[in-house]
Structure formats: structure tokens, C-alpha cells
mmCIF file of C-alpha atoms in Angstrom:
data_model
loop_
_atom_site.group_PDB
_atom_site.id
_atom_site.type_symbol
_atom_site.label_atom_id
_atom_site.label_comp_id
_atom_site.label_asym_id
_atom_site.label_seq_id
_atom_site.Cartn_x
_atom_site.Cartn_y
_atom_site.Cartn_z
ATOM 1 C CA MET A 1214 77.336 -93.410 -60.668
ATOM 2 C CA ASP A 1215 78.874 -95.745 -58.063
ATOM 3 C CA GLU A 1216 80.967 -92.919 -56.764
ATOM 4 C CA ASN A 1217 77.914 -90.687 -56.452
ATOM 5 C CA PHE A 1218 76.128 -93.417 -54.586
ATOM 6 C CA ALA A 1219 79.069 -93.834 -52.205
ATOM 7 C CA THR A 1220 79.148 -90.097 -51.518
ATOM 8 C CA LEU A 1221 75.412 -90.109 -50.932
ATOM 9 C CA TRP A 1222 75.721 -93.036 -48.515
ATOM 10 C CA VAL A 1223 78.520 -91.290 -46.608
ATOM 11 C CA TYR A 1224 76.329 -88.207 -46.288
ATOM 12 C CA LEU A 1225 73.289 -90.172 -45.115
ATOM 13 C CA GLY A 1226 75.350 -92.290 -42.743
ATOM 14 C CA ALA A 1227 76.738 -89.224 -41.011
ATOM 15 C CA SER A 1228 73.432 -87.383 -40.718
ATOM 16 C CA PRO A 1229 70.582 -88.190 -38.330
ATOM 17 C CA LEU A 1230 68.098 -87.539 -41.147
ATOM 18 C CA LEU A 1231 68.033 -91.063 -42.590
ATOM 19 C CA TRP A 1232 67.114 -93.072 -39.468
ATOM 20 C CA LEU A 1233 64.853 -90.342 -38.119
ATOM 21 C CA THR A 1234 62.894 -90.367 -41.390
ATOM 22 C CA VAL A 1235 62.822 -94.160 -41.601
ATOM 23 C CA THR A 1236 61.601 -94.448 -37.984
ATOM 24 C CA ILE A 1237 58.722 -92.042 -38.559
ATOM 25 C CA ALA A 1238 57.814 -93.505 -41.969
ATOM 26 C CA VAL A 1239 57.818 -97.104 -40.688
ATOM 27 C CA TYR A 1240 55.758 -96.053 -37.669
ATOM 28 C CA ALA A 1241 53.242 -94.319 -39.971
ATOM 29 C CA LEU A 1242 52.928 -97.586 -41.880
ATOM 30 C CA ALA A 1243 52.597 -99.625 -38.657
ATOM 31 C CA ASP A 1244 49.963 -97.220 -37.329
ATOM 32 C CA ALA A 1245 47.993 -97.451 -40.596
ATOM 33 C CA LEU A 1246 48.107 -101.259 -40.378
ATOM 34 C CA SER A 1247 46.931 -101.133 -36.755
ATOM 35 C CA ALA A 1248 44.041 -98.801 -37.741
ATOM 36 C CA LYS A 1249 43.154 -101.080 -40.649
ATOM 37 C CA ALA A 1250 43.041 -104.032 -38.210
ATOM 38 C CA GLY A 1251 40.486 -102.080 -36.159
ATOM 39 C CA ARG A 1252 43.115 -101.470 -33.404
ATOM 40 C CA HIS A 1253 43.231 -105.207 -32.714
ATOM 41 C CA PRO A 1254 45.534 -105.792 -29.709
ATOM 42 C CA LEU A 1255 47.889 -108.038 -31.708
ATOM 43 C CA ALA A 1256 48.358 -105.334 -34.375
ATOM 44 C CA ASN A 1257 50.383 -103.286 -31.899
ATOM 45 C CA PRO A 1258 52.084 -100.409 -33.753
ATOM 46 C CA VAL A 1259 55.236 -100.481 -31.564
ATOM 47 C CA LEU A 1260 55.650 -104.216 -32.179
ATOM 48 C CA ILE A 1261 55.102 -103.928 -35.955
ATOM 49 C CA ALA A 1262 57.422 -100.934 -36.347
ATOM 50 C CA ALA A 1263 60.187 -102.441 -34.168
ATOM 51 C CA ALA A 1264 59.997 -105.772 -36.018
ATOM 52 C CA ILE A 1265 60.362 -104.085 -39.432
ATOM 53 C CA LEU A 1266 63.133 -101.724 -38.314
ATOM 54 C CA GLY A 1267 65.038 -104.373 -36.326
ATOM 55 C CA THR A 1268 64.974 -106.827 -39.233
ATOM 56 C CA ALA A 1269 66.087 -104.118 -41.665
ATOM 57 C CA LEU A 1270 69.013 -103.066 -39.429
ATOM 58 C CA VAL A 1271 70.206 -106.642 -38.889
ATOM 59 C CA LEU A 1272 69.962 -107.445 -42.606
ATOM 60 C CA ALA A 1273 71.740 -104.216 -43.600
ATOM 61 C CA GLY A 1274 74.392 -104.730 -40.893
ATOM 62 C CA VAL A 1275 73.754 -101.303 -39.384
ATOM 63 C CA PRO A 1276 74.767 -101.152 -35.690
ATOM 64 C CA TYR A 1277 72.072 -100.027 -33.237
ATOM 65 C CA ARG A 1278 74.299 -97.133 -32.170
ATOM 66 C CA ASP A 1279 74.222 -95.660 -35.697
ATOM 67 C CA TYR A 1280 70.463 -96.107 -35.878
ATOM 68 C CA PHE A 1281 69.983 -94.414 -32.505
ATOM 69 C CA GLU A 1282 71.945 -91.336 -33.663
ATOM 70 C CA GLY A 1283 68.923 -90.493 -35.793
ATOM 71 C CA ALA A 1284 66.154 -92.068 -33.749
ATOM 72 C CA GLN A 1285 67.182 -90.323 -30.526
ATOM 73 C CA PHE A 1286 65.155 -87.253 -31.509
ATOM 74 C CA VAL A 1287 61.990 -89.338 -31.317
ATOM 75 C CA HIS A 1288 63.184 -91.087 -28.131
ATOM 76 C CA PHE A 1289 63.842 -87.729 -26.482
ATOM 77 C CA LEU A 1290 60.159 -86.736 -26.734
ATOM 78 C CA LEU A 1291 59.262 -89.376 -24.103
ATOM 79 C CA GLY A 1292 60.261 -86.857 -21.406
ATOM 80 C CA PRO A 1293 58.049 -83.969 -22.583
ATOM 81 C CA ALA A 1294 55.206 -86.451 -23.257
ATOM 82 C CA THR A 1295 55.354 -87.603 -19.618
ATOM 83 C CA VAL A 1296 55.161 -83.970 -18.467
ATOM 84 C CA ALA A 1297 52.234 -83.338 -20.858
ATOM 85 C CA LEU A 1298 50.156 -85.968 -18.983
ATOM 86 C CA GLY A 1299 49.548 -83.138 -16.497
ATOM 87 C CA LEU A 1300 46.936 -81.640 -18.840
ATOM 88 C CA PRO A 1301 44.464 -84.567 -18.908
ATOM 89 C CA LEU A 1302 45.204 -85.099 -15.196
ATOM 90 C CA VAL A 1303 44.031 -81.590 -14.268
ATOM 91 C CA ARG A 1304 41.175 -81.651 -16.826
ATOM 92 C CA ARG A 1305 39.715 -84.813 -15.311
ATOM 93 C CA TRP A 1306 40.710 -84.119 -11.719
ATOM 94 C CA SER A 1307 37.199 -84.779 -10.364
ATOM 95 C CA GLU A 1308 37.268 -88.329 -11.799
ATOM 96 C CA VAL A 1309 40.831 -88.892 -10.556
ATOM 97 C CA ARG A 1310 40.212 -87.567 -7.045
ATOM 98 C CA ARG A 1311 37.405 -89.967 -6.198
ATOM 99 C CA ARG A 1312 39.624 -92.890 -7.257
ATOM 100 C CA ILE A 1313 42.689 -92.054 -5.146
ATOM 101 C CA VAL A 1314 42.117 -94.880 -2.612
ATOM 102 C CA PRO A 1315 41.445 -97.587 -5.262
ATOM 103 C CA MET A 1316 44.567 -96.390 -7.103
ATOM 104 C CA LEU A 1317 46.752 -96.644 -3.987
ATOM 105 C CA ALA A 1318 45.432 -100.131 -3.173
ATOM 106 C CA ALA A 1319 45.941 -101.336 -6.754
ATOM 107 C CA LEU A 1320 49.393 -99.725 -6.872
ATOM 108 C CA VAL A 1321 50.640 -101.598 -3.793
ATOM 109 C CA ALA A 1322 49.072 -104.944 -4.788
ATOM 110 C CA GLY A 1323 50.093 -104.637 -8.454
ATOM 111 C CA SER A 1324 53.688 -103.541 -7.952
ATOM 112 C CA VAL A 1325 54.391 -106.290 -5.410
ATOM 113 C CA THR A 1326 52.772 -108.869 -7.731
ATOM 114 C CA ALA A 1327 54.866 -107.655 -10.669
ATOM 115 C CA VAL A 1328 58.191 -107.994 -8.863
ATOM 116 C CA VAL A 1329 57.518 -111.185 -6.882
ATOM 117 C CA SER A 1330 56.010 -113.145 -9.798
ATOM 118 C CA THR A 1331 58.806 -112.141 -12.179
ATOM 119 C CA VAL A 1332 61.599 -113.104 -9.812
ATOM 120 C CA ALA A 1333 59.896 -116.315 -8.656
ATOM 121 C CA VAL A 1334 59.245 -117.685 -12.153
ATOM 122 C CA ALA A 1335 62.675 -116.759 -13.519
ATOM 123 C CA ALA A 1336 64.509 -118.207 -10.495
ATOM 124 C CA LEU A 1337 62.418 -121.419 -10.516
ATOM 125 C CA LEU A 1338 63.240 -121.981 -14.183
ATOM 126 C CA GLY A 1339 66.933 -121.594 -13.452
ATOM 127 C CA ALA A 1340 67.712 -118.205 -14.971
ATOM 128 C CA PRO A 1341 71.182 -116.925 -13.982
ATOM 129 C CA GLY A 1342 71.289 -114.304 -11.213
ATOM 130 C CA GLU A 1343 72.144 -111.374 -13.457
ATOM 131 C CA ILE A 1344 69.147 -112.157 -15.664
ATOM 132 C CA VAL A 1345 66.814 -112.428 -12.659
ATOM 133 C CA ALA A 1346 68.101 -109.043 -11.451
ATOM 134 C CA SER A 1347 67.654 -107.583 -14.939
ATOM 135 C CA LEU A 1348 64.058 -108.856 -15.037
ATOM 136 C CA ALA A 1349 62.936 -107.668 -11.577
ATOM 137 C CA PRO A 1350 62.121 -104.025 -12.424
ATOM 138 C CA LYS A 1351 60.693 -104.754 -15.897
ATOM 139 C CA SER A 1352 57.197 -103.300 -15.348
ATOM 140 C CA VAL A 1353 58.330 -99.706 -14.961
ATOM 141 C CA THR A 1354 59.430 -97.067 -17.410
ATOM 142 C CA THR A 1355 62.916 -97.542 -18.905
ATOM 143 C CA PRO A 1356 65.084 -94.946 -17.063
ATOM 144 C CA ILE A 1357 63.856 -96.041 -13.604
ATOM 145 C CA ALA A 1358 64.092 -99.741 -14.475
ATOM 146 C CA MET A 1359 67.688 -99.345 -15.700
ATOM 147 C CA GLY A 1360 68.657 -97.521 -12.497
ATOM 148 C CA ILE A 1361 67.140 -100.239 -10.288
ATOM 149 C CA SER A 1362 68.722 -103.013 -12.366
ATOM 150 C CA GLU A 1363 72.183 -101.523 -11.952
ATOM 151 C CA LEU A 1364 71.658 -101.139 -8.203
ATOM 152 C CA ILE A 1365 70.847 -104.853 -7.694
ATOM 153 C CA GLY A 1366 73.438 -106.339 -10.055
ATOM 154 C CA GLY A 1367 71.472 -106.608 -13.302
ATOM 155 C CA ILE A 1368 72.484 -105.577 -16.824
ATOM 156 C CA PRO A 1369 70.844 -102.173 -17.446
ATOM 157 C CA SER A 1370 70.731 -102.376 -21.265
ATOM 158 C CA LEU A 1371 69.194 -105.871 -21.087
ATOM 159 C CA THR A 1372 66.635 -104.486 -18.623
ATOM 160 C CA ALA A 1373 65.737 -101.806 -21.190
ATOM 161 C CA VAL A 1374 64.879 -104.526 -23.713
ATOM 162 C CA LEU A 1375 62.888 -106.545 -21.130
ATOM 163 C CA VAL A 1376 60.972 -103.387 -20.183
ATOM 164 C CA ILE A 1377 59.955 -102.870 -23.804
ATOM 165 C CA ALA A 1378 59.019 -106.542 -24.213
ATOM 166 C CA THR A 1379 56.841 -106.320 -21.083
ATOM 167 C CA GLY A 1380 55.224 -103.169 -22.426
ATOM 168 C CA MET A 1381 54.320 -104.810 -25.721
ATOM 169 C CA LEU A 1382 53.088 -107.972 -24.023
ATOM 170 C CA GLY A 1383 50.935 -105.988 -21.604
ATOM 171 C CA ALA A 1384 49.570 -103.748 -24.365
ATOM 172 C CA ILE A 1385 48.569 -106.827 -26.358
ATOM 173 C CA ALA A 1386 47.130 -108.718 -23.353
ATOM 174 C CA VAL A 1387 45.214 -105.961 -21.559
ATOM 175 C CA THR A 1388 42.072 -105.872 -23.721
ATOM 176 C CA PRO A 1389 41.438 -109.654 -23.831
ATOM 177 C CA VAL A 1390 42.335 -110.111 -20.125
ATOM 178 C CA MET A 1391 39.990 -107.318 -19.004
ATOM 179 C CA ASN A 1392 37.182 -108.675 -21.187
ATOM 180 C CA LEU A 1393 37.747 -112.135 -19.723
ATOM 181 C CA LEU A 1394 37.542 -110.755 -16.161
ATOM 182 C CA GLY A 1395 34.427 -108.776 -17.094
ATOM 183 C CA ILE A 1396 36.048 -105.473 -16.126
ATOM 184 C CA THR A 1397 34.380 -102.743 -18.174
ATOM 185 C CA GLU A 1398 35.345 -99.641 -16.169
ATOM 186 C CA PRO A 1399 37.882 -97.612 -18.189
ATOM 187 C CA ASP A 1400 39.597 -96.354 -15.010
ATOM 188 C CA ALA A 1401 40.362 -99.891 -13.710
ATOM 189 C CA ARG A 1402 41.327 -101.138 -17.197
ATOM 190 C CA GLY A 1403 43.629 -98.189 -17.839
ATOM 191 C CA PHE A 1404 45.247 -98.235 -14.394
ATOM 192 C CA SER A 1405 46.207 -101.897 -14.679
ATOM 193 C CA ALA A 1406 47.559 -101.340 -18.221
ATOM 194 C CA GLY A 1407 49.832 -98.509 -17.049
ATOM 195 C CA LEU A 1408 50.915 -100.432 -13.967
ATOM 196 C CA ALA A 1409 51.808 -103.687 -15.739
ATOM 197 C CA ALA A 1410 53.025 -102.229 -19.025
ATOM 198 C CA HIS A 1411 54.183 -98.617 -18.314
ATOM 199 C CA GLY A 1412 54.224 -96.259 -21.329
ATOM 200 C CA ILE A 1413 53.390 -98.806 -24.018
ATOM 201 C CA GLY A 1414 50.383 -99.912 -21.963
ATOM 202 C CA THR A 1415 49.511 -96.223 -21.570
ATOM 203 C CA ALA A 1416 49.764 -95.657 -25.322
ATOM 204 C CA ARG A 1417 47.431 -98.631 -25.858
ATOM 205 C CA ALA A 1418 44.991 -97.272 -23.248
ATOM 206 C CA PHE A 1419 44.891 -93.847 -24.959
ATOM 207 C CA GLN A 1420 44.166 -95.666 -28.219
ATOM 208 C CA VAL A 1421 41.037 -97.183 -26.678
ATOM 209 C CA ASN A 1422 39.688 -94.479 -24.354
ATOM 210 C CA PRO A 1423 40.932 -91.092 -22.988
ATOM 211 C CA VAL A 1424 39.919 -91.896 -19.387
ATOM 212 C CA ALA A 1425 41.736 -95.238 -19.568
ATOM 213 C CA GLY A 1426 44.782 -93.408 -20.982
ATOM 214 C CA LEU A 1427 44.818 -90.924 -18.123
ATOM 215 C CA PHE A 1428 44.602 -93.587 -15.400
ATOM 216 C CA ALA A 1429 47.298 -95.587 -17.205
ATOM 217 C CA GLY A 1430 49.572 -92.539 -17.192
ATOM 218 C CA ILE A 1431 49.088 -92.046 -13.444
ATOM 219 C CA ALA A 1432 49.806 -95.746 -12.781
ATOM 220 C CA MET A 1433 52.959 -95.583 -14.930
ATOM 221 C CA ALA A 1434 54.275 -92.531 -13.058
ATOM 222 C CA PHE A 1435 53.659 -93.919 -9.580
ATOM 223 C CA ASN A 1436 54.615 -97.527 -10.231
ATOM 224 C CA GLY A 1437 58.071 -96.207 -11.105
ATOM 225 C CA ALA A 1438 58.409 -94.791 -7.606
ATOM 226 C CA ALA A 1439 56.812 -97.843 -5.907
ATOM 227 C CA THR A 1440 59.059 -100.343 -7.713
ATOM 228 C CA ALA A 1441 62.164 -98.302 -6.909
ATOM 229 C CA ILE A 1442 61.302 -98.866 -3.230
ATOM 230 C CA ILE A 1443 60.102 -102.505 -3.435
ATOM 231 C CA VAL A 1444 62.841 -104.115 -5.568
ATOM 232 C CA PRO A 1445 65.859 -103.138 -3.417
ATOM 233 C CA LEU A 1446 63.870 -104.192 -0.302
ATOM 234 C CA LEU A 1447 63.209 -107.646 -1.769
ATOM 235 C CA LEU A 1448 66.481 -108.263 -3.618
ATOM 236 C CA GLY A 1449 68.991 -105.787 -2.208
ATOM 237 C CA MET B 1006 52.406 -72.765 -29.197
ATOM 238 C CA ILE B 1007 56.156 -72.325 -28.937
ATOM 239 C CA ALA B 1008 55.715 -70.777 -25.469
ATOM 240 C CA SER B 1009 53.839 -73.851 -24.241
ATOM 241 C CA LEU B 1010 56.527 -76.160 -25.636
ATOM 242 C CA ALA B 1011 59.074 -74.068 -23.730
ATOM 243 C CA LEU B 1012 56.942 -74.382 -20.587
ATOM 244 C CA ILE B 1013 56.728 -78.193 -20.862
ATOM 245 C CA LEU B 1014 60.477 -78.495 -21.493
ATOM 246 C CA THR B 1015 61.202 -76.163 -18.565
ATOM 247 C CA CYS B 1016 59.142 -78.370 -16.236
ATOM 248 C CA GLN B 1017 61.147 -81.380 -17.397
ATOM 249 C CA LEU B 1018 64.443 -79.511 -16.996
ATOM 250 C CA VAL B 1019 63.608 -78.379 -13.464
ATOM 251 C CA GLY B 1020 62.509 -81.969 -12.696
ATOM 252 C CA GLU B 1021 65.803 -83.406 -13.994
ATOM 253 C CA VAL B 1022 67.845 -80.872 -11.995
ATOM 254 C CA LEU B 1023 65.883 -81.543 -8.791
ATOM 255 C CA ALA B 1024 66.127 -85.322 -9.229
ATOM 256 C CA ARG B 1025 69.896 -85.148 -9.681
ATOM 257 C CA LEU B 1026 70.539 -82.635 -6.898
ATOM 258 C CA ALA B 1027 68.427 -84.600 -4.405
ATOM 259 C CA GLY B 1028 69.726 -87.976 -5.627
ATOM 260 C CA LEU B 1029 66.143 -89.230 -6.127
ATOM 261 C CA THR B 1030 65.282 -92.497 -7.865
ATOM 262 C CA ILE B 1031 62.155 -90.840 -9.320
ATOM 263 C CA PRO B 1032 63.077 -89.733 -12.865
ATOM 264 C CA GLY B 1033 63.130 -86.062 -13.867
ATOM 265 C CA PRO B 1034 60.124 -86.194 -16.217
ATOM 266 C CA VAL B 1035 57.899 -87.584 -13.426
ATOM 267 C CA ILE B 1036 58.907 -84.666 -11.155
ATOM 268 C CA GLY B 1037 58.333 -82.414 -14.200
ATOM 269 C CA LEU B 1038 54.827 -83.886 -14.479
ATOM 270 C CA LEU B 1039 54.121 -82.971 -10.843
ATOM 271 C CA ILE B 1040 55.422 -79.408 -11.391
ATOM 272 C CA PHE B 1041 53.392 -79.020 -14.609
ATOM 273 C CA THR B 1042 50.259 -80.339 -12.863
ATOM 274 C CA GLY B 1043 50.779 -77.881 -9.999
ATOM 275 C CA LEU B 1044 51.150 -74.999 -12.469
ATOM 276 C CA LEU B 1045 47.941 -75.920 -14.293
ATOM 277 C CA PHE B 1046 46.059 -76.052 -10.985
ATOM 278 C CA ALA B 1047 47.491 -72.677 -9.940
ATOM 279 C CA ILE B 1048 46.834 -70.957 -13.293
ATOM 280 C CA PRO B 1049 43.866 -72.690 -14.998
ATOM 281 C CA ALA B 1050 44.073 -70.240 -17.944
ATOM 282 C CA LEU B 1051 47.263 -72.083 -18.995
ATOM 283 C CA MET B 1052 45.276 -75.196 -19.900
ATOM 284 C CA GLU B 1053 43.861 -73.831 -23.127
ATOM 285 C CA ARG B 1054 47.261 -72.486 -24.161
ATOM 286 C CA VAL B 1055 49.131 -75.791 -23.723
ATOM 287 C CA GLU B 1056 46.330 -77.858 -25.261
ATOM 288 C CA GLN B 1057 47.771 -78.079 -28.790
ATOM 289 C CA VAL B 1058 51.295 -79.151 -27.799
ATOM 290 C CA ALA B 1059 50.225 -81.521 -24.999
ATOM 291 C CA THR B 1060 47.680 -83.249 -27.227
ATOM 292 C CA ALA B 1061 50.200 -83.603 -30.059
ATOM 293 C CA LEU B 1062 52.761 -85.182 -27.697
ATOM 294 C CA LEU B 1063 50.255 -87.675 -26.286
ATOM 295 C CA ALA B 1064 48.521 -88.506 -29.578
ATOM 296 C CA HIS B 1065 51.415 -90.597 -30.862
ATOM 297 C CA LEU B 1066 52.882 -91.922 -27.638
ATOM 298 C CA SER B 1067 53.485 -95.310 -29.312
ATOM 299 C CA LEU B 1068 55.919 -93.779 -31.828
ATOM 300 C CA LEU B 1069 58.153 -92.566 -29.005
ATOM 301 C CA PHE B 1070 58.837 -96.149 -27.832
ATOM 302 C CA VAL B 1071 59.961 -97.417 -31.221
ATOM 303 C CA PRO B 1072 63.686 -96.433 -30.964
ATOM 304 C CA ALA B 1073 64.027 -98.195 -27.580
ATOM 305 C CA ALA B 1074 62.126 -101.244 -28.857
ATOM 306 C CA VAL B 1075 64.535 -101.621 -31.784
ATOM 307 C CA GLY B 1076 67.269 -101.968 -29.118
ATOM 308 C CA VAL B 1077 66.304 -105.641 -28.869
ATOM 309 C CA ILE B 1078 68.743 -106.314 -31.738
ATOM 310 C CA GLN B 1079 71.632 -105.626 -29.345
ATOM 311 C CA HIS B 1080 70.657 -108.466 -27.029
ATOM 312 C CA LEU B 1081 69.547 -111.289 -29.324
ATOM 313 C CA ASP B 1082 72.331 -113.615 -28.046
ATOM 314 C CA ARG B 1083 71.635 -113.135 -24.355
ATOM 315 C CA LEU B 1084 67.883 -113.390 -24.866
ATOM 316 C CA SER B 1085 68.149 -116.667 -26.756
ATOM 317 C CA SER B 1086 70.506 -118.143 -24.111
ATOM 318 C CA ALA B 1087 67.828 -117.902 -21.382
ATOM 319 C CA PHE B 1088 64.798 -117.772 -23.649
ATOM 320 C CA LEU B 1089 62.436 -120.023 -21.678
ATOM 321 C CA PRO B 1090 62.841 -118.486 -18.186
ATOM 322 C CA ILE B 1091 62.689 -114.990 -19.655
ATOM 323 C CA ILE B 1092 59.571 -115.501 -21.759
ATOM 324 C CA ALA B 1093 57.783 -117.496 -19.015
ATOM 325 C CA SER B 1094 58.541 -114.901 -16.382
ATOM 326 C CA LEU B 1095 57.447 -112.016 -18.653
ATOM 327 C CA LEU B 1096 54.191 -113.782 -19.551
ATOM 328 C CA VAL B 1097 53.218 -114.985 -16.070
ATOM 329 C CA SER B 1098 54.084 -111.761 -14.318
ATOM 330 C CA THR B 1099 52.522 -109.416 -16.887
ATOM 331 C CA LEU B 1100 49.238 -111.352 -16.813
ATOM 332 C CA ALA B 1101 49.291 -111.656 -13.001
ATOM 333 C CA THR B 1102 49.969 -107.923 -12.610
ATOM 334 C CA LEU B 1103 47.138 -106.965 -14.983
ATOM 335 C CA VAL B 1104 44.674 -109.253 -13.188
ATOM 336 C CA VAL B 1105 45.667 -108.318 -9.608
ATOM 337 C CA SER B 1106 45.758 -104.558 -10.151
ATOM 338 C CA ALA B 1107 42.476 -104.420 -12.080
ATOM 339 C CA LEU B 1108 40.616 -106.626 -9.572
ATOM 340 C CA VAL B 1109 41.938 -104.733 -6.526
ATOM 341 C CA PHE B 1110 41.117 -101.395 -8.174
ATOM 342 C CA ARG B 1111 37.544 -102.454 -8.930
ATOM 343 C CA TRP B 1112 37.000 -104.108 -5.551
ATOM 344 C CA VAL B 1113 38.086 -100.998 -3.580
ATOM 345 C CA ALA B 1114 36.244 -98.645 -5.951
ATOM 346 C CA ARG B 1115 32.984 -100.590 -5.536
ATOM 347 C CA LEU B 1116 33.439 -100.788 -1.767
ATOM 348 C CA MET B 1117 33.806 -97.007 -1.631
ATOM 349 C CA ASP B 1118 30.913 -96.354 -4.001
ATOM 350 C CA ARG B 1119 28.683 -98.534 -1.804
ATOM 351 C CA ARG B 1120 29.745 -96.630 1.329
ATOM 352 C CA THR B 1121 29.091 -93.205 -0.173
ATOM 353 C CA GLY B 1122 25.814 -94.564 -1.545
ATOM 354 C CA GLU B 1123 24.805 -95.708 1.968
ATOM 355 C CA LYS B 1124 25.775 -92.342 3.421
ATOM 356 C CA ALA B 1125 23.705 -90.538 0.799
ATOM 357 C CA ASP B 1126 20.740 -92.841 1.498
ATOM 358 C CA GLY B 1127 20.906 -92.628 5.290
#
């Protein structure tokens, strides 16, 4: 019996099946919880799923690298999903086109705010230089943020974690903040979610409204480019 | 369905190749998005064909961030060593960015709507 179990564990450990299955199953649970909570901002499915999986891995002593062997198949789909944003973009082109100027203005103001406020607060509170550099590009999607971080002397893998934390924070905060400001327009709400909180903000925006999701996706794509220009100018 | 998946992946692949060859800081998938958008504008009949795959990919966008989010377990030490500056800077800047970008967006949008409204009236 023990020997069978050991053989089984060796098989599962070597195959991507286990962690791929667990990732999808835990996400399904997290998504059901979020739906049950009426899509309340705090019941964020990424946060719930990552908390369960992270705790399980730490308790079981499974290194992240082993986990990622299986989970990478899910991670990979981020690329095709970004490309797929082209469909709602073309479908709703008439709505997007008349908002090009507001988007550009919000992009410049928002991306500068994101970088300057992050660096200022972290430096004022005495964070070491490599942590400040790792924080600076945190509002943009992971691959761009890691590239910028490396360029200015940050720690790219720490940046990846800070990017995700920002995304979750933004996805949780966007609905209450917009309600507080009295902003009801889905285009403005979505654009700020994608700008401040990249893909996780975009996922939240799609959860609430398809127009908000589309504008979030556009903001995410272009804030990546804007931040890649701004950060080296300010910190390079 | 499989043809539209191939089309989306091809856009990403071409985007990755272009980004690397040109040494751009814009990631491959974003260039792929621009190529895909251009294709849909050029051949509108494609839209119906890619509908199923594109919708499926975007429907569960949150799931795709879970593997990266679990990566936090690699950095627990470093995060706890500078916990206060990190959490304060994430909070302040995320809230400030949300507020500034939404207010600027709405301000410019209303300004433009008023102008076009005046033009239509006059």
C-alpha cells in the first residue's frame, strides 16, 4: 500500500497534471465563492485562489518551481487572451473611437501618477533602493514590468509579485472608489481599472460590464508602453 | 474553431518575433493584439469565426493570473522585511492612479461632449 502510494506520488510529481488540475479546481471553487458573494470586490477570485494554493504549497513543502511546471499551461494563455482583446475592440470601435482623446489624457496623467506616487511613498518610508526600483513599474502587466525593473536595478521576480499585488488591490478598490467619486460611466471606470491594475483590473472590469472590460484592456495594453518610457526617464 | 485558435496564436507569434527582432520594450502579445485588430478590420467576416475562441479566452481572464499570483510564496522573506513601505506605496499609488485616471478621463470626455453638442446646436 505504502509502496503503491510512493509510486503514485512519484508519477504525479513528475507530471504537470496534478498542479494543472489543482489550479483549475481551486479557481472553480474561488469563482463559485465570488459568484455566491454577488461578485463583491473583496471576494476576488484571484486572491481567494492564490491564498488557498499558496498556503497549500507552503504547508506541503512543494517548491513554487514544481507547482509552476503544471500551472504554466494556464499562465501561457495570458498571451492569446491579450491578442483576443482585438475582437471586442473592433466590435465596439465606434464607442472606442470617440473616446481616444480622453483615453490619451487619462493615460498620461494616470501613468505618471502611478510611477511618481509609488516611488515617492516607498522612498519616504525608507525602502531600500532595489525595492523602490522593483516597485516603480508595478502598475503594468508582468512581462513589461519585469523588463523595466531589471533595466533600473530592481529584482524582476519581486516585481512580478508586486505587480500581482497591485492588480488584486486595484481590482478590489475600483468599484468602491468609483462609487465614492460618483463616476458611473463604464468607459471611465474600466479605463482606470486597467491602467492602475493591468490584467487583474481588466478581469474585474469584464466581470462587471463588457464596455468597462474593453476600456480596461486598452488601458492595460497602452500603459505598458507608457510606463516603459516614463520609468527609465524618471529613475534611469 | 481550431483555425481561429491558430490565427490568434499566429498573431502572438508574429508579435513576439517582431518585438525581439526590433528590440522593443512592448511585449509580443500587445503587438499581436494590434496585428489581430488590423486583421479583423481588414476582413470583418473573421469576427464571427473567432468569436467562440476569443470569448472563451476572455471569459475566465482571472484564472490566468492565478499561477503568477501564487509566486508570492517565493518572496515572503523579502516582503516582510520591508512590509510597511511596500504596502503603503502599493495602497497610496493604486488609489491615486484610479482616482486621477478616472477623473481626467471623465473631465476630458465631458469637455468634448459639450463641444460637439455646441457644434450640433449652432
